[in-house]
XYZ file of C-alpha atoms in Angstrom:
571
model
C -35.330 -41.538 -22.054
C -31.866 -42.922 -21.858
C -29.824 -41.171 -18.485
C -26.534 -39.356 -19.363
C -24.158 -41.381 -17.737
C -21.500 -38.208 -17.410
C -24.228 -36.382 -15.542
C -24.260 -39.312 -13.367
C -21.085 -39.603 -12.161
C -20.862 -35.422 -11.798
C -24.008 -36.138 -9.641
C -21.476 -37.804 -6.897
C -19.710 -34.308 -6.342
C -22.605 -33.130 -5.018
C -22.550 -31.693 -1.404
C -26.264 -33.283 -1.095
C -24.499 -36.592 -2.570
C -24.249 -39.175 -0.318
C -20.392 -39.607 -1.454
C -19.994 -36.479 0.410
C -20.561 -38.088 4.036
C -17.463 -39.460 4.818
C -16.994 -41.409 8.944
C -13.179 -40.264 9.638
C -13.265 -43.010 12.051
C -12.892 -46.123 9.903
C -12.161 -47.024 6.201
C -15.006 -45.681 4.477
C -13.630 -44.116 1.159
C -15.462 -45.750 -1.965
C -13.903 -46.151 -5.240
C -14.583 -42.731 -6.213
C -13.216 -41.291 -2.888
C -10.091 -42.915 -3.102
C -9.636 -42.054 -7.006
C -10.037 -38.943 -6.083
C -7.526 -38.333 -3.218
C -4.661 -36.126 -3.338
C -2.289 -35.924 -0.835
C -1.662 -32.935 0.844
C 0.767 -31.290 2.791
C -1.774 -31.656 5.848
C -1.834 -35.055 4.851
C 1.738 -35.572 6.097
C 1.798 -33.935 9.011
C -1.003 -35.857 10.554
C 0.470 -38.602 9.193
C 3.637 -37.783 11.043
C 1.977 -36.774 14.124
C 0.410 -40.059 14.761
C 3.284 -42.555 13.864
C 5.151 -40.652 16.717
C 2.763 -40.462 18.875
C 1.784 -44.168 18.329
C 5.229 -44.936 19.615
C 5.309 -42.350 22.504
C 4.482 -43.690 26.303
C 1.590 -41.755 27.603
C -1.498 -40.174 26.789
C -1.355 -37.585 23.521
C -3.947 -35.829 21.884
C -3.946 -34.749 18.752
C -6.161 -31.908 17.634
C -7.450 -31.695 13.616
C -8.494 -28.699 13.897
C -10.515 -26.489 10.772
C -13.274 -25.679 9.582
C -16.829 -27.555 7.767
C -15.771 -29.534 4.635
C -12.244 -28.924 4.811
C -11.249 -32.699 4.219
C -10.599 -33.703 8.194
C -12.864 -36.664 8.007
C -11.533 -37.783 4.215
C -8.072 -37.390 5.592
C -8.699 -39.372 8.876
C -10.377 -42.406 6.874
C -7.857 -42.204 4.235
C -5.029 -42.984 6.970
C -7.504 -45.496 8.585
C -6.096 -47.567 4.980
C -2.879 -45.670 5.016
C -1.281 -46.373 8.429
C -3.798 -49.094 9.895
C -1.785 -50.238 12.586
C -0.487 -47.244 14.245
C -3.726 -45.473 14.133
C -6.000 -47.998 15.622
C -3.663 -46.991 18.732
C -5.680 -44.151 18.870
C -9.578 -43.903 19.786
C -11.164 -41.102 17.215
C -13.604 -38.476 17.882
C -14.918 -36.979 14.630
C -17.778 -34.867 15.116
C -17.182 -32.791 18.231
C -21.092 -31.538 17.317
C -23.022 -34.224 18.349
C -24.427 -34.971 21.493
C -24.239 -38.545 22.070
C -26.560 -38.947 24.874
C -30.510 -37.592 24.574
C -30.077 -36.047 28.107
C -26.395 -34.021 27.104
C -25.231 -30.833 25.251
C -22.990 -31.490 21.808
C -20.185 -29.851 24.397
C -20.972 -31.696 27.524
C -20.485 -34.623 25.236
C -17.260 -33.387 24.270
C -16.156 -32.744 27.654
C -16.420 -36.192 28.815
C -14.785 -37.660 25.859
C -11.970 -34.989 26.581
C -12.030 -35.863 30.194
C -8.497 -37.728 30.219
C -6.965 -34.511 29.182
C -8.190 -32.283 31.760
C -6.278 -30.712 34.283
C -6.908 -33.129 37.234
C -6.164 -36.169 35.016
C -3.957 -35.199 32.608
C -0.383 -35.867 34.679
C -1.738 -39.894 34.803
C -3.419 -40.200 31.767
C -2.401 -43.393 28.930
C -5.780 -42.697 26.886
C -4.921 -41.620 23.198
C -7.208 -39.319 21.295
C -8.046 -37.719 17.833
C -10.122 -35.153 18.023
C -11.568 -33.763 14.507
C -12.778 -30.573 15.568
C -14.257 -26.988 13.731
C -12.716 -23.946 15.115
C -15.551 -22.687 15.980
C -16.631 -25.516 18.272
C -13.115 -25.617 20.043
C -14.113 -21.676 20.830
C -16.969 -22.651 22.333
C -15.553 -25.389 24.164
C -13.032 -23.681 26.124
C -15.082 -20.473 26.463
C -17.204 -22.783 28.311
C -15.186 -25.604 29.850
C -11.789 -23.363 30.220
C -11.502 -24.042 34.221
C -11.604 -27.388 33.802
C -8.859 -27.741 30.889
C -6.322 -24.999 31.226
C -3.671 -26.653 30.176
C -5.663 -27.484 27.186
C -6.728 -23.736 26.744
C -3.003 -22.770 27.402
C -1.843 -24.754 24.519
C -4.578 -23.737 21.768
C -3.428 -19.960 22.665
C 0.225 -20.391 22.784
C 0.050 -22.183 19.578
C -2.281 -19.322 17.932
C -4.837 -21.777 16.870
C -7.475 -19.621 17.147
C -5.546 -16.444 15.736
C -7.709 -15.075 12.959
C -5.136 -14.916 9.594
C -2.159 -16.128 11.536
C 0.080 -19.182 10.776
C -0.039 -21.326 13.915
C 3.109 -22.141 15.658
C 4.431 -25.880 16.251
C 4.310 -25.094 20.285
C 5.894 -28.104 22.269
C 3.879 -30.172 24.885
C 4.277 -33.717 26.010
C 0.427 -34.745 25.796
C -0.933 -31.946 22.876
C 0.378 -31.877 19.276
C -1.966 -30.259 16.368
C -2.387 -29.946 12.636
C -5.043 -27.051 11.450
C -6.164 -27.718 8.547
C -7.111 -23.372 7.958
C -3.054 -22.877 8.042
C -3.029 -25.019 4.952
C -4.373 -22.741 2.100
C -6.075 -24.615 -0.977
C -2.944 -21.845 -2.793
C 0.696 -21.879 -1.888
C 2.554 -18.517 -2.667
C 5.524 -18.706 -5.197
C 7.562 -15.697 -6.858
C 5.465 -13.764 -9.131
C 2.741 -16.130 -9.157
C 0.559 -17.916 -6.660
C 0.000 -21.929 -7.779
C -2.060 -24.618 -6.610
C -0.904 -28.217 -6.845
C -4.169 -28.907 -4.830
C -6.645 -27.447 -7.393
C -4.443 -28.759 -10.112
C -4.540 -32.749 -9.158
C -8.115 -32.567 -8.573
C -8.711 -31.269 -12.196
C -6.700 -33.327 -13.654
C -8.026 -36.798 -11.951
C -11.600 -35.366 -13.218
C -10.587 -33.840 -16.659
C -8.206 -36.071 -18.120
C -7.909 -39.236 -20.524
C -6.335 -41.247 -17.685
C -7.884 -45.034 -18.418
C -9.126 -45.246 -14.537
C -10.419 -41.896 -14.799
C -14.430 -42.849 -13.782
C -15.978 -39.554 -15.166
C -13.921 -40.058 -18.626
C -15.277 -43.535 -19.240
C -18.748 -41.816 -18.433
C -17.670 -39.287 -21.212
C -16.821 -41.276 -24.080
C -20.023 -43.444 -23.111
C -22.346 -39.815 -23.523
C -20.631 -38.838 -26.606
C -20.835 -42.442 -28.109
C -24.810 -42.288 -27.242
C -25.523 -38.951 -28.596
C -25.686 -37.665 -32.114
C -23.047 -35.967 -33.506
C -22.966 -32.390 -33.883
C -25.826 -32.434 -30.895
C -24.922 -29.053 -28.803
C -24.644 -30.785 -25.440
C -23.137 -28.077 -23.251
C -22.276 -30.983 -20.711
C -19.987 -32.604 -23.324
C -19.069 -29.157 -24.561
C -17.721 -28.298 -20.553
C -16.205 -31.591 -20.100
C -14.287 -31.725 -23.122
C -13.257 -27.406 -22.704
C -11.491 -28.588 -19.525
C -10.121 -31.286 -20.910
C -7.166 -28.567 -22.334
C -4.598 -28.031 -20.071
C -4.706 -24.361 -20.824
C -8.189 -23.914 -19.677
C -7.863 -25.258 -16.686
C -4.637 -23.285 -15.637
C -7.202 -20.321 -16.296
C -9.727 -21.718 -14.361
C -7.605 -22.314 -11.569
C -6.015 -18.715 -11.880
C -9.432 -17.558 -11.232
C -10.550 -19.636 -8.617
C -7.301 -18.062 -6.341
C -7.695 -14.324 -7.493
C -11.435 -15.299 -5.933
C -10.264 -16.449 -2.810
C -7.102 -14.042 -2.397
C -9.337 -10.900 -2.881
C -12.425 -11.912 -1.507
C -10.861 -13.774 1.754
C -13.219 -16.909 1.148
C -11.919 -20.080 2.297
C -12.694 -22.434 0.273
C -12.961 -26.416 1.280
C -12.570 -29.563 -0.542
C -16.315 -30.332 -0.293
C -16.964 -27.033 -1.673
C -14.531 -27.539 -4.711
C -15.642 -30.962 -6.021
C -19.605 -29.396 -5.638
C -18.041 -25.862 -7.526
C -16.728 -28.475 -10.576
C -20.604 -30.218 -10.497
C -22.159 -26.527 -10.912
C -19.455 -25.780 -13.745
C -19.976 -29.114 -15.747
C -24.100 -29.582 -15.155
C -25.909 -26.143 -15.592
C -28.714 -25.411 -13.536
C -31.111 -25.967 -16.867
C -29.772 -29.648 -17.229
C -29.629 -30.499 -13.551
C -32.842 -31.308 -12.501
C -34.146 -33.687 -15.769
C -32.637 -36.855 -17.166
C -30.795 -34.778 -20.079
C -29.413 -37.263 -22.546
C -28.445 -34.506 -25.092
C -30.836 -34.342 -27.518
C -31.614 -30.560 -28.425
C -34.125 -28.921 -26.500
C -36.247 -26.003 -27.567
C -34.457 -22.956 -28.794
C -31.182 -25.200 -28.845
C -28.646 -22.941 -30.003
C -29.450 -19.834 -27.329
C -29.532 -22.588 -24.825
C -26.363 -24.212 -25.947
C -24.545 -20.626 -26.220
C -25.989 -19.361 -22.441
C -24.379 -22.902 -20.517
C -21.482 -23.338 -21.748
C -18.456 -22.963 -19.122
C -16.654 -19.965 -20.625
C -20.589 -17.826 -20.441
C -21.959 -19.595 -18.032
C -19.285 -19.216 -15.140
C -19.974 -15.622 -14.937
C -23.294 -15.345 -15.490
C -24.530 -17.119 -12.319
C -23.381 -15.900 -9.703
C -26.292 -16.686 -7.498
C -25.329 -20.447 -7.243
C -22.370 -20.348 -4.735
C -20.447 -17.939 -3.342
C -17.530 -19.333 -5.345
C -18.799 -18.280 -8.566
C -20.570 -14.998 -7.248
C -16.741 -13.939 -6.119
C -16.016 -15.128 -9.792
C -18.595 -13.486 -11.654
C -16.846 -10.425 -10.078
C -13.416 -11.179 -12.311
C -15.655 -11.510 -15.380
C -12.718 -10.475 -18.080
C -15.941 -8.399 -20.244
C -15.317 -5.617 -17.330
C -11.898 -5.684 -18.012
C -11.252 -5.235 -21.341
C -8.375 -3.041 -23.298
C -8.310 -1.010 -25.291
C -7.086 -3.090 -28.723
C -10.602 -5.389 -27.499
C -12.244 -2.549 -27.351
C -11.636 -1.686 -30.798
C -12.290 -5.182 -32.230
C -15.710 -4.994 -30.218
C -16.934 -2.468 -32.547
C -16.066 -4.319 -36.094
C -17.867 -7.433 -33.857
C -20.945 -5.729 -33.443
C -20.992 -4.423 -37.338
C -19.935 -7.427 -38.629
C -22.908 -9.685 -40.773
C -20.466 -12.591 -39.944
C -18.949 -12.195 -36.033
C -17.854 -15.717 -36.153
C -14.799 -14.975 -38.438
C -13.213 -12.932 -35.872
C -13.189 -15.493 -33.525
C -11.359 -18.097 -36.071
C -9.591 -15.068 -37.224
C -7.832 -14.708 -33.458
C -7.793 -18.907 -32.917
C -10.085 -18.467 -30.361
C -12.701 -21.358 -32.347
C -11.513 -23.588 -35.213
C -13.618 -24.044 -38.849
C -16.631 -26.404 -38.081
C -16.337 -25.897 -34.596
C -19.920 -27.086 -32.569
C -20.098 -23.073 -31.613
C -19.438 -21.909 -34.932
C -23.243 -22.221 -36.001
C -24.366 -21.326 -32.060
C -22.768 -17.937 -32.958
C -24.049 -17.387 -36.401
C -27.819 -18.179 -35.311
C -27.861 -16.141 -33.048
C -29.831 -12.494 -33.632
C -28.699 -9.110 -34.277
C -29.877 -7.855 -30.444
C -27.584 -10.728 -29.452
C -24.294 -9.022 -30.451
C -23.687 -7.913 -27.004
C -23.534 -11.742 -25.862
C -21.536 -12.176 -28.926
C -18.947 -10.234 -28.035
C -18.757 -11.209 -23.973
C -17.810 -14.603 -25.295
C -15.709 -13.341 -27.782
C -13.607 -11.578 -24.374
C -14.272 -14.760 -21.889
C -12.693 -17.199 -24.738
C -9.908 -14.771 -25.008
C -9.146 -15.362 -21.816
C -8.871 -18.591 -21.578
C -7.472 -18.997 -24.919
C -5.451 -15.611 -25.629
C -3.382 -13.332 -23.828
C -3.183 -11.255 -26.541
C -6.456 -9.013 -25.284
C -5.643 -9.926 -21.670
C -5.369 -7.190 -18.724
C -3.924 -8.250 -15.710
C -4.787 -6.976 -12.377
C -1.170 -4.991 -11.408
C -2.886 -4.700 -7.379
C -3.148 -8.138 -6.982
C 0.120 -9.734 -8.783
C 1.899 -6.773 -6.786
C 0.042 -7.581 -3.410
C 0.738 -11.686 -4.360
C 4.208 -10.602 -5.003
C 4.695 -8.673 -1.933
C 2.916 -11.203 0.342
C 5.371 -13.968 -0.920
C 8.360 -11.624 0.259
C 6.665 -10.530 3.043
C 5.948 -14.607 4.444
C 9.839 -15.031 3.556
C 11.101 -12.453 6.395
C 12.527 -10.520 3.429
C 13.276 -7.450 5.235
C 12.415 -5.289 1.958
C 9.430 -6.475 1.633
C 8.436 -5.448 5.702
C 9.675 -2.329 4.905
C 7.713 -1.514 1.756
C 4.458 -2.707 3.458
C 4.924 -0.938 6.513
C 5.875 2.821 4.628
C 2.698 1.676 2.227
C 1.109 1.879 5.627
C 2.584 4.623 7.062
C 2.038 6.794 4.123
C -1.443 5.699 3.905
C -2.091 6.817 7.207
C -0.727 10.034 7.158
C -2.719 10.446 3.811
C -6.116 8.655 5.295
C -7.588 12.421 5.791
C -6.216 14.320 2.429
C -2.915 14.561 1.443
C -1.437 17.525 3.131
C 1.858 17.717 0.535
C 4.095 18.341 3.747
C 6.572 15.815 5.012
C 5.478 14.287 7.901
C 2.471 16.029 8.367
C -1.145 14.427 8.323
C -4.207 16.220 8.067
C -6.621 16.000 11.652
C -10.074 14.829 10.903
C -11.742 17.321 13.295
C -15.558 15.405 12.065
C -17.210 17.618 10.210
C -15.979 18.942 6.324
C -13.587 21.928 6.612
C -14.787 24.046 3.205
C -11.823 27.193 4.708
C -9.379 26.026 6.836
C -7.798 22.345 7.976
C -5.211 21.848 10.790
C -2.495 19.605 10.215
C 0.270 17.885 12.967
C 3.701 16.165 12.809
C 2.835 12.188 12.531
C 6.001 10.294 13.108
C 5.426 6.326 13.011
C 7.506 3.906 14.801
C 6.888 0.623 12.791
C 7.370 -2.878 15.690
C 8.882 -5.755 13.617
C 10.891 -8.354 14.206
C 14.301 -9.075 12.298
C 14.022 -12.579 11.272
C 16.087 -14.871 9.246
C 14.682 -14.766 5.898
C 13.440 -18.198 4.064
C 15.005 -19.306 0.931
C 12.038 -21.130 0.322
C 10.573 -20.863 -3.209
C 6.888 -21.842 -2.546
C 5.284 -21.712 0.600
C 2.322 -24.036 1.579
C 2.546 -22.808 5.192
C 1.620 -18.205 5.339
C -0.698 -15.649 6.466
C -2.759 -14.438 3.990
C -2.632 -10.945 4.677
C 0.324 -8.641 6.147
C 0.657 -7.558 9.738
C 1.346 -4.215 10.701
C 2.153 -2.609 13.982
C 3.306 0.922 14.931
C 4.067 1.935 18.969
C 1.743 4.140 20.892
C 2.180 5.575 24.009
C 0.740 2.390 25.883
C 2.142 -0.087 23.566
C 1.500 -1.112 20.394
C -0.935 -0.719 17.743
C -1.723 -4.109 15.066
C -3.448 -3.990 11.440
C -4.374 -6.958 9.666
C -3.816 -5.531 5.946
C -5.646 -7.558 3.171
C -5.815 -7.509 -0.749
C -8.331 -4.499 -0.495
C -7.007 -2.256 1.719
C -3.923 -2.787 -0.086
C -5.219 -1.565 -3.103
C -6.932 0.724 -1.639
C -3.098 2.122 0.089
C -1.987 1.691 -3.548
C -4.756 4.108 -5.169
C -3.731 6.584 -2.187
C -0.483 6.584 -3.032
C -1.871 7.580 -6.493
C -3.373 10.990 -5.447
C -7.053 9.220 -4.340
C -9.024 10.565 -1.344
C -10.829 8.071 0.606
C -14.545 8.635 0.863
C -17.368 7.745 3.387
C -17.930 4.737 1.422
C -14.161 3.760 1.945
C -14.648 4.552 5.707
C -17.571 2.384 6.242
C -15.447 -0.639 4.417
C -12.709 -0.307 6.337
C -14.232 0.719 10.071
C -10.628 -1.012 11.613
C -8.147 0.869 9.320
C -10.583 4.014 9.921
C -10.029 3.841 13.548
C -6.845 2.567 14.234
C -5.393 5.722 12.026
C -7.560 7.516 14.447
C -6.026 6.407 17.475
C -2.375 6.751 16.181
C -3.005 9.914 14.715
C -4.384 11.293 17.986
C -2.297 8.985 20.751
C 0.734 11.889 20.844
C 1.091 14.969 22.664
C 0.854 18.268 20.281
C 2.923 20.615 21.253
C 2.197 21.874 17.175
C -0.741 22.793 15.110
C -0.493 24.373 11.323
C -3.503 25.627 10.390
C -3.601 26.731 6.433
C -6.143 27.367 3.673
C -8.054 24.849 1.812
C -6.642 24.310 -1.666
C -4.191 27.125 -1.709
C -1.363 24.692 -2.305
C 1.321 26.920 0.163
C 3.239 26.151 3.144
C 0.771 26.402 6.361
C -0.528 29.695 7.051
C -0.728 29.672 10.445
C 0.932 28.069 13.439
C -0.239 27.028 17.150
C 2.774 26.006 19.452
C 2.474 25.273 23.215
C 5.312 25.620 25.263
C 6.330 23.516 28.496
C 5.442 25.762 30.864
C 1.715 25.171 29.110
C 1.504 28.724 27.193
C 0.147 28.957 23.710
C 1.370 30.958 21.354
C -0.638 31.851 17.410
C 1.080 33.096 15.125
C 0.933 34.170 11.095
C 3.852 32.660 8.956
């Protein structure tokens, strides 16, 4: 059996692959490697980092900081090639998790290689140092090692680098300088729409007719070596994200996957996401050469990209988080209506050439029209997914997120608008947490157990803590936290929320009359109690007490005076 040489070369995107294994210490990018390198934004800083510090008298360490497959060790070997002489100034430590010595701990080994830069040697030290290193290891380093390399420790918290969902700051010190690779988002925000010059280059080196492009020489060798007409979903996948279109979709749904499922997603994990998109999980473990197999046509119509991108969601979390934005569940109403003729219809196929979502003779023309009658539902899920990628005429956007995307652009800008809206969404939400209690500045008290007669209600007045700064013309921004920040004063200082894409909707459907359930609660344990704490922080010198779902003013009122009295009284 002859091997598909497309197959092949999708093989080397593998995370198993041993193109994967990169040594950030040296040279070691193959052909493939350095084809497929894109030059980020991290990229340059680094870059910048070390020619200065090559130059600079002294000892300097530079931390590359992130987290597992994030590129460090691609980006380190890359400017092994890049800037040759004014790294090799530096010695380079790229895997802060190995022990190097039988007898040693992974972070006793790190400590001596670190040893220049603690506190007793630091003032005299010449030694120069890169350090690739996960967060989570740098944690566990100072947690452990801390006394020894304060001024170390110092530095990693003044700069934030270890701040969960915060930008880290360019803090100033003679010996430390860092680049974290998490602050660099595989997205950059942009006014109405988030983009990703990352995702696109790397698509584009893989799906394109460039002549040095390795995996399109591979293609036109696979289609020249099977028949034609053979349904090959592997050529099929290739050649559907070989339209620019498609792949602007594809994209599009790989950042609504990230943004609202806060998965951070690494360069490893791409390049393996694109092998599990091209090579379905029927095809990947035999020498396919695409021939037909049994049942040919089902087979063909279950793995091709558009079908088979939501349907397995068990492969990575990538594509569960995607099989979640399948556009079947979110279908309107004019699709609706077309579903039904669909499903009647002895010939389905002509609505998709109808709507230019297949052309005449196209390979999945005859797919669809052998397919069965109890098939129609499958019919018509492909009929939505193509119209996705190929239509917005049956397209339904998602208003939370373009609205949250929107805001969160603003918001990273200092636009002072934008603070203000999130932190009334906030506020509002807060005071609304419990039941909406249709009274300015009132909020309902959760007094834990379901009042069926009576609920008591208090005056909630939020101080919002913000700082006024200079808002950023910038028009894209590479550099953000992901989520919004929101603090209110309390009587012993101040209280901080971390608000993401679904507790943002979730303030949003508030807004919109909805009452948060248990469910809700148990999602959203932080938000649950730090409303809790604001709402009960004040003194209450003021109780209404009214009727369930009589829809007056309060009933009844509870006042306590300053010499302590209470007084109840009917209104």
């Amino acid at each position: 059996m002859m091997n598909n040489p497309l197959k092949i070369e999708f093989e080397k995107l593998r995370e198993s692959s041993r193109h994967a294994v990169i040594q950030g210490d040296n040279d070691s990018l193959d052909e493939l490697r350095k084809y497929l390198h894109i030059e980020r934004q991290v990229e340059r800083s680094l870059e910048t980092l070390v020619i200065d510090s090559a130059n600079q008298p002294g000892g300097r360490l530079i931390l590359v900081c992130g987290n597992v497959g994030d590129g460090k060790s691609h980006v380190l070997s890359y400017l092994n090639h890049k800037i040759k002489n004014e790294i090799s100034s530096f010695k380079i430590h790229n895997d802060a998790t190995e022990a190097h010595k039988p007898n040693e701990t992974s972070i006793e080994t790190l400590s001596r290689v670190l040893s220049p830069f603690c506190d007793q040697q630091i003032e005299n030290t010449e030694h120069k140092l890169i350090l690739a290193i996960n967060l989570g290891t740098l944690n566990n380093f100072l947690d452990e090692k801390r006394n020894d390399f304060q001024s170390l420790s110092r530095y990693v918290e003044d700069s934030r680098i270890l701040s969960s969902g915060i930008a880290a700051s360019n803090t100033s010190h003679k010996t430390f300088c860092h680049v974290n690779f998490t602050d660099y988002h595989m997205y950059s925000l942009a006014d109405k729409h988030p983009k990703s010059e990352i995702l696109s280059s790397i698509f584009n080196k893989i799906f394109s007719s460039n002549p040095n492009n390795l995996f399109y020489k591979a293609y036109l060798k696979h289609k020249k070596n099977i028949e034609s007409g053979s349904e090959c979903p592997i050529l099929y996948n290739y050649e559907f994200l070989l339209d620019d279109n498609n792949k602007r979709q594809l994209i599009d749904l790989i950042i609504q996957a990230m943004v609202k499922n806060k998965e951070i997603i690494s360069m490893r994990s791409i390049l393996n996401f694109i092998y599990d998109l091209i090579i379905p999980v029927d095809y990947s473990s035999s020498l396919y050469n695409g021939k037909p197999k049994e049942n040919c046509s089902l087979s063909f119509f279950n793995n091709i990209l558009p079908n088979y991108i939501f349907e397995h969601k068990t492969i990575s979390s990538l594509l569960w988080n995607i099989g979640k934005l399948d556009p079947y569940h979110y279908r309107t109403s004019k699709l609706d209506e077309l579903a039904i003729n669909i499903y009647n219809s002895d010939e389905p196929v002509k609505f998709f050439i109808e709507y230019g979502l297949i052309a005449n003779g196209d390979i999945l023309e005859s797919s669809i029209n052998s397919l069965k009658n109890d098939d129609r539902e499958q019919i018509i899920k492909l009929f939505a997914r193509l119209s996705f990628f190929r239509s917005k005429e049956f397209a339904k956007g998602d208003e939370f997120y373009y609205k949250y995307m929107q805001l969160l652009f603003d918001w990273n800008r200092n636009n002072l608008d934008a603070v203000k809206a999130v932190n009334r969404l906030t506020e509002e939400s807060i005071r609304k947490w419990n039941g909406d209690s249709k009274q300015a500045q009132k909020t309902i008290i959760d007094l834990g157990k379901k009042q069926t007669k009576y609920r008591v209600l208090k005056k909630l007045q939020l101080e919002p803590v913000f700082e006024r700064c200079t808002e950023s013309d910038k028009s894209e921004l590479d550099v953000f936290s992901p989520q919004f920040s929101v603090s209110f004063k309390n009587s012993s200082g101040t209280n901080t929320i971390h608000v993401d894409y679904e507790l943002f909707k979730l303030f949003e459907k508030i807004q919109r009359g909805y009452r948060p359930n248990r469910q809700d609660t148990n999602n959203n344990v932080s938000f649950a109690n730090f409303t809790k704490e604001l709402v009960a922080q004040k003194d209450v010198s003021e109780l209404w007490i009214d009727e369930v779902n009589i829809g007056k003013e309060s009933d009844f009122l509870l006042t306590k005076d300053s010499y302590g009295d209470y007084k109840f009284m009917k209104l």
